[in-house]
Amino acid sequence: MVTRGATSTGCLLSLLVFVAALYYGVNVGEVFFRYYRLLDEMDSQARIASGLDNGTIARRIAAAVQEIGIPDSAARVVVRRTLTPREITITTDYSETVDLPFFKHSFAFHPKATQPL
């Protein structure tokens, strides 16, 4: 025998789980979205590196870090040029913490862009 309202309770519970997953997913997703924006900027700077000096590249990436809203520690960029093989490597390290109800996690990121010169 099914009691009246049993299906609406199940529906409400399913809706609550969906909204909670969406809330957590959006907040965690923002962290990864910012990471990929920084990685894209690093790749762009690596592609045009043959016409720029290392200081200019580091300043441009530091400006992008500020614009994107990533922690300032990501602005400490290391730019290396090697002769064999002839390439440029741009790296940085930073972490972001997501603090949500019942969930606190620190994500460590190590973006790296490498392009031939």
Coordinates of N, CA and C in Angstrom, one line a residue:
M1 N 0.8 -1.2 0.0 CA 0.0 0.0 0.0 C 0.9 1.2 0.0
V2 N 0.7 2.2 -0.9 CA 1.4 3.4 -1.0 C 0.6 4.5 -0.3
T3 N 1.3 5.2 0.6 CA 0.7 6.3 1.2 C 0.8 7.5 0.4
R4 N -0.2 8.4 0.6 CA -0.3 9.6 -0.1 C 0.9 10.5 0.2
G5 N 1.6 11.1 -0.8 CA 2.7 11.9 -0.5 C 4.1 11.2 -0.6
A6 N 4.1 10.0 -0.6 CA 5.4 9.2 -0.6 C 6.2 9.5 -1.8
T7 N 5.6 9.7 -3.0 CA 6.4 10.0 -4.2 C 6.9 11.4 -4.1
S8 N 6.2 12.4 -3.6 CA 6.6 13.7 -3.5 C 7.8 13.9 -2.6
T9 N 7.9 13.1 -1.5 CA 9.0 13.1 -0.6 C 10.3 12.5 -1.4
G10 N 10.1 11.5 -2.1 CA 11.2 11.0 -2.9 C 11.7 12.0 -3.9
C11 N 10.7 12.7 -4.5 CA 11.1 13.7 -5.5 C 11.8 14.9 -4.8
L12 N 11.4 15.3 -3.7 CA 12.0 16.4 -3.0 C 13.5 16.0 -2.6
L13 N 13.6 14.7 -2.1 CA 14.9 14.2 -1.7 C 15.9 14.2 -3.0
S14 N 15.4 13.7 -4.1 CA 16.1 13.7 -5.3 C 16.5 15.1 -5.7
L15 N 15.6 16.1 -5.6 CA 15.8 17.4 -6.0 C 16.9 18.1 -5.1
L16 N 16.8 17.7 -3.8 CA 17.8 18.2 -2.8 C 19.2 17.7 -3.1
V17 N 19.3 16.5 -3.4 CA 20.6 15.9 -3.8 C 21.1 16.5 -5.1
F18 N 20.3 16.7 -6.0 CA 20.7 17.4 -7.3 C 21.2 18.8 -7.1
V19 N 20.5 19.6 -6.3 CA 20.8 21.0 -6.0 C 22.2 21.0 -5.2
A20 N 22.3 20.1 -4.3 CA 23.6 20.0 -3.5 C 24.8 19.7 -4.4
A21 N 24.6 18.7 -5.3 CA 25.6 18.4 -6.2 C 26.0 19.5 -7.2
L22 N 25.0 20.2 -7.6 CA 25.2 21.4 -8.5 C 25.9 22.5 -7.8
Y23 N 25.6 22.8 -6.5 CA 26.2 23.8 -5.7 C 27.7 23.5 -5.5
Y24 N 28.0 22.2 -5.1 CA 29.4 21.8 -4.9 C 30.1 21.8 -6.2
G25 N 29.5 21.3 -7.3 CA 30.1 21.2 -8.6 C 30.5 22.6 -9.1
V26 N 29.6 23.5 -9.0 CA 29.9 24.9 -9.5 C 31.1 25.5 -8.7
N27 N 31.1 25.4 -7.4 CA 32.2 26.0 -6.6 C 33.5 25.3 -6.9
V28 N 33.5 24.0 -7.0 CA 34.8 23.3 -7.3 C 35.2 23.5 -8.8
G29 N 34.2 23.6 -9.6 CA 34.5 23.8 -11.1 C 35.1 25.1 -11.3
E30 N 34.8 26.2 -10.6 CA 35.4 27.5 -10.7 C 36.9 27.4 -10.5
V31 N 37.3 26.6 -9.6 CA 38.8 26.5 -9.3 C 39.5 25.9 -10.5
F32 N 38.9 24.9 -11.1 CA 39.5 24.3 -12.3 C 39.4 25.2 -13.5
F33 N 38.3 26.0 -13.6 CA 38.1 26.9 -14.7 C 39.2 28.0 -14.7
R34 N 39.5 28.5 -13.5 CA 40.6 29.5 -13.4 C 41.9 28.9 -13.7
Y35 N 42.2 27.6 -13.3 CA 43.4 26.9 -13.7 C 43.6 26.8 -15.2
Y36 N 42.5 26.4 -15.9 CA 42.6 26.3 -17.3 C 42.8 27.7 -18.0
R37 N 42.2 28.7 -17.4 CA 42.5 30.1 -18.0 C 43.9 30.4 -17.9
L38 N 44.5 30.2 -16.7 CA 46.0 30.5 -16.5 C 46.8 29.6 -17.5
L39 N 46.5 28.3 -17.6 CA 47.2 27.5 -18.5 C 47.2 27.9 -19.9
D40 N 46.0 28.4 -20.3 CA 45.8 29.0 -21.7 C 46.7 30.2 -21.9
E41 N 46.7 31.1 -20.9 CA 47.6 32.3 -21.0 C 49.1 31.9 -21.0
M42 N 49.5 30.9 -20.3 CA 50.9 30.4 -20.3 C 51.2 29.9 -21.7
D43 N 50.3 29.1 -22.2 CA 50.5 28.5 -23.6 C 50.6 29.6 -24.6
S44 N 49.8 30.6 -24.5 CA 49.8 31.8 -25.4 C 51.2 32.5 -25.4
Q45 N 51.6 32.7 -24.1 CA 52.9 33.4 -24.0 C 54.1 32.5 -24.5
A46 N 54.0 31.3 -24.3 CA 55.0 30.3 -24.8 C 55.1 30.3 -26.3
R47 N 53.9 30.4 -26.9 CA 53.9 30.4 -28.4 C 54.5 31.7 -29.0
I48 N 54.4 32.8 -28.3 CA 55.0 34.0 -28.9 C 56.3 34.4 -28.2
A49 N 56.9 33.5 -27.5 CA 58.1 33.7 -26.7 C 59.3 34.1 -27.5
S50 N 59.4 33.7 -28.7 CA 60.6 34.0 -29.5 C 60.8 35.5 -29.7
G51 N 59.7 36.2 -29.6 CA 59.9 37.7 -29.8 C 59.8 38.5 -28.5
L52 N 59.8 37.8 -27.3 CA 59.7 38.4 -26.0 C 60.8 38.0 -25.1
D53 N 61.2 38.8 -24.1 CA 62.2 38.4 -23.1 C 61.4 37.8 -21.9
N54 N 62.2 37.1 -21.1 CA 61.6 36.4 -20.0 C 60.8 37.3 -19.0
G55 N 61.3 38.5 -18.8 CA 60.7 39.4 -17.9 C 59.3 39.9 -18.3
T56 N 59.2 40.1 -19.6 CA 57.9 40.5 -20.2 C 56.9 39.4 -20.1
I57 N 57.4 38.2 -20.3 CA 56.5 37.0 -20.2 C 56.0 36.9 -18.8
A58 N 56.9 37.0 -17.8 CA 56.5 36.9 -16.4 C 55.6 38.0 -16.0
R59 N 55.8 39.2 -16.5 CA 54.9 40.3 -16.1 C 53.5 40.1 -16.7
R60 N 53.4 39.6 -18.0 CA 52.1 39.3 -18.6 C 51.4 38.3 -17.9
I61 N 52.1 37.2 -17.5 CA 51.4 36.1 -16.7 C 51.0 36.6 -15.3
A62 N 51.8 37.4 -14.7 CA 51.4 38.0 -13.4 C 50.2 38.9 -13.5
A63 N 50.1 39.6 -14.6 CA 48.9 40.4 -14.8 C 47.6 39.6 -15.0
A64 N 47.8 38.5 -15.8 CA 46.7 37.5 -16.0 C 46.3 36.9 -14.7
V65 N 47.2 36.6 -13.8 CA 46.9 36.0 -12.5 C 46.0 36.9 -11.7
Q66 N 46.3 38.2 -11.8 CA 45.5 39.2 -11.1 C 44.1 39.3 -11.7
E67 N 44.1 39.3 -13.0 CA 42.8 39.4 -13.7 C 41.9 38.2 -13.5
I68 N 42.5 37.0 -13.5 CA 41.7 35.8 -13.4 C 41.2 35.6 -11.9
G69 N 42.0 36.1 -11.0 CA 41.6 36.0 -9.6 C 42.2 34.8 -8.9
I70 N 43.3 34.4 -9.4 CA 44.1 33.3 -8.8 C 44.9 33.8 -7.6
P71 N 45.3 33.0 -6.6 CA 46.1 33.5 -5.5 C 47.5 34.1 -6.1
D72 N 48.0 35.1 -5.4 CA 49.2 35.8 -5.9 C 50.4 34.9 -6.0
S73 N 50.4 33.8 -5.3 CA 51.6 32.9 -5.4 C 51.8 32.3 -6.8
A74 N 50.7 32.3 -7.6 CA 50.8 31.9 -9.0 C 51.6 32.8 -9.9
A75 N 51.7 34.1 -9.4 CA 52.5 35.1 -10.2 C 54.0 34.8 -10.1
R76 N 54.4 33.9 -9.3 CA 55.9 33.6 -9.2 C 56.1 32.6 -10.3
V77 N 56.4 33.1 -11.5 CA 56.5 32.3 -12.7 C 58.0 32.0 -12.9
V78 N 58.3 30.8 -13.4 CA 59.7 30.5 -13.8 C 59.7 30.3 -15.3
V79 N 60.5 31.0 -16.0 CA 60.6 31.0 -17.4 C 62.0 30.4 -17.7
R80 N 62.1 29.3 -18.4 CA 63.4 28.7 -18.8 C 63.4 28.5 -20.3
R81 N 64.6 28.8 -20.9 CA 64.8 28.6 -22.3 C 66.0 27.6 -22.3
T82 N 65.9 26.6 -23.1 CA 66.9 25.6 -23.3 C 67.4 25.6 -24.7
L83 N 68.7 25.2 -24.9 CA 69.3 25.2 -26.2 C 69.1 23.8 -26.9
T84 N 69.2 22.7 -26.0 CA 69.0 21.4 -26.6 C 68.0 20.6 -25.8
P85 N 66.8 20.4 -26.2 CA 66.2 21.0 -27.4 C 65.9 22.4 -27.3
R86 N 65.8 23.1 -28.3 CA 65.5 24.6 -28.3 C 64.1 24.8 -28.0
E87 N 63.8 25.1 -26.7 CA 62.4 25.3 -26.3 C 62.3 26.2 -25.1
I88 N 61.1 26.7 -24.8 CA 60.8 27.5 -23.7 C 59.8 26.7 -22.8
T89 N 60.1 26.8 -21.5 CA 59.2 26.2 -20.5 C 58.8 27.2 -19.5
I90 N 57.5 27.3 -19.3 CA 57.0 28.3 -18.3 C 56.2 27.5 -17.2
T91 N 56.6 27.7 -16.0 CA 56.0 26.9 -14.9 C 55.6 27.8 -13.7
T92 N 54.7 27.4 -12.9 CA 54.4 28.0 -11.6 C 53.6 27.0 -10.8
D93 N 53.5 27.3 -9.5 CA 52.8 26.4 -8.5 C 52.0 27.3 -7.6
Y94 N 50.8 26.8 -7.3 CA 49.9 27.5 -6.4 C 48.8 26.6 -5.9
S95 N 48.1 27.0 -4.9 CA 47.0 26.2 -4.4 C 45.8 27.0 -4.1
E96 N 44.6 26.5 -4.2 CA 43.4 27.1 -3.9 C 42.6 26.2 -3.0
T97 N 42.0 26.9 -2.0 CA 41.2 26.1 -1.0 C 39.7 26.4 -1.3
V98 N 38.9 25.3 -1.3 CA 37.5 25.4 -1.4 C 36.9 25.1 -0.1
D99 N 36.2 26.1 0.5 CA 35.6 25.9 1.8 C 34.1 26.0 1.8
L100 N 33.5 24.8 1.7 CA 32.0 24.7 1.6 C 31.5 23.9 2.8
P101 N 30.2 24.0 3.1 CA 29.6 23.2 4.2 C 29.9 21.7 4.0
F102 N 30.5 21.1 5.0 CA 30.8 19.7 5.0 C 32.0 19.3 4.0
F103 N 32.6 20.3 3.5 CA 33.7 20.1 2.5 C 34.7 21.2 2.5
K104 N 35.9 20.9 2.9 CA 37.0 21.8 2.8 C 38.2 21.1 2.2
H105 N 38.7 21.6 1.0 CA 39.8 20.9 0.4 C 40.7 21.9 -0.3
S106 N 42.0 21.6 -0.3 CA 42.9 22.4 -0.9 C 43.4 21.7 -2.2
F107 N 43.3 22.4 -3.3 CA 43.8 21.9 -4.6 C 45.1 22.5 -4.9
A108 N 46.1 21.7 -5.2 CA 47.4 22.1 -5.6 C 47.5 22.0 -7.1
F109 N 48.0 23.1 -7.7 CA 48.1 23.1 -9.2 C 49.6 23.4 -9.6
H110 N 50.0 22.8 -10.6 CA 51.4 22.9 -11.2 C 51.3 23.2 -12.7
P111 N 50.8 24.3 -13.1 CA 50.6 24.5 -14.6 C 52.0 24.6 -15.2
K112 N 52.1 24.1 -16.5 CA 53.4 24.1 -17.2 C 53.1 24.2 -18.7
A113 N 53.8 25.1 -19.3 CA 53.6 25.3 -20.8 C 55.0 25.1 -21.4
T114 N 55.1 24.3 -22.5 CA 56.3 24.1 -23.2 C 56.1 24.3 -24.7
Q115 N 56.9 25.0 -25.3 CA 56.8 25.2 -26.8 C 58.2 25.3 -27.4
P116 N 58.4 24.8 -28.6 CA 59.7 24.9 -29.3 C 59.9 26.4 -29.7
L117 N 61.2 26.7 -29.7 CA 61.5 28.1 -30.1 C 62.0 28.2 -31.6

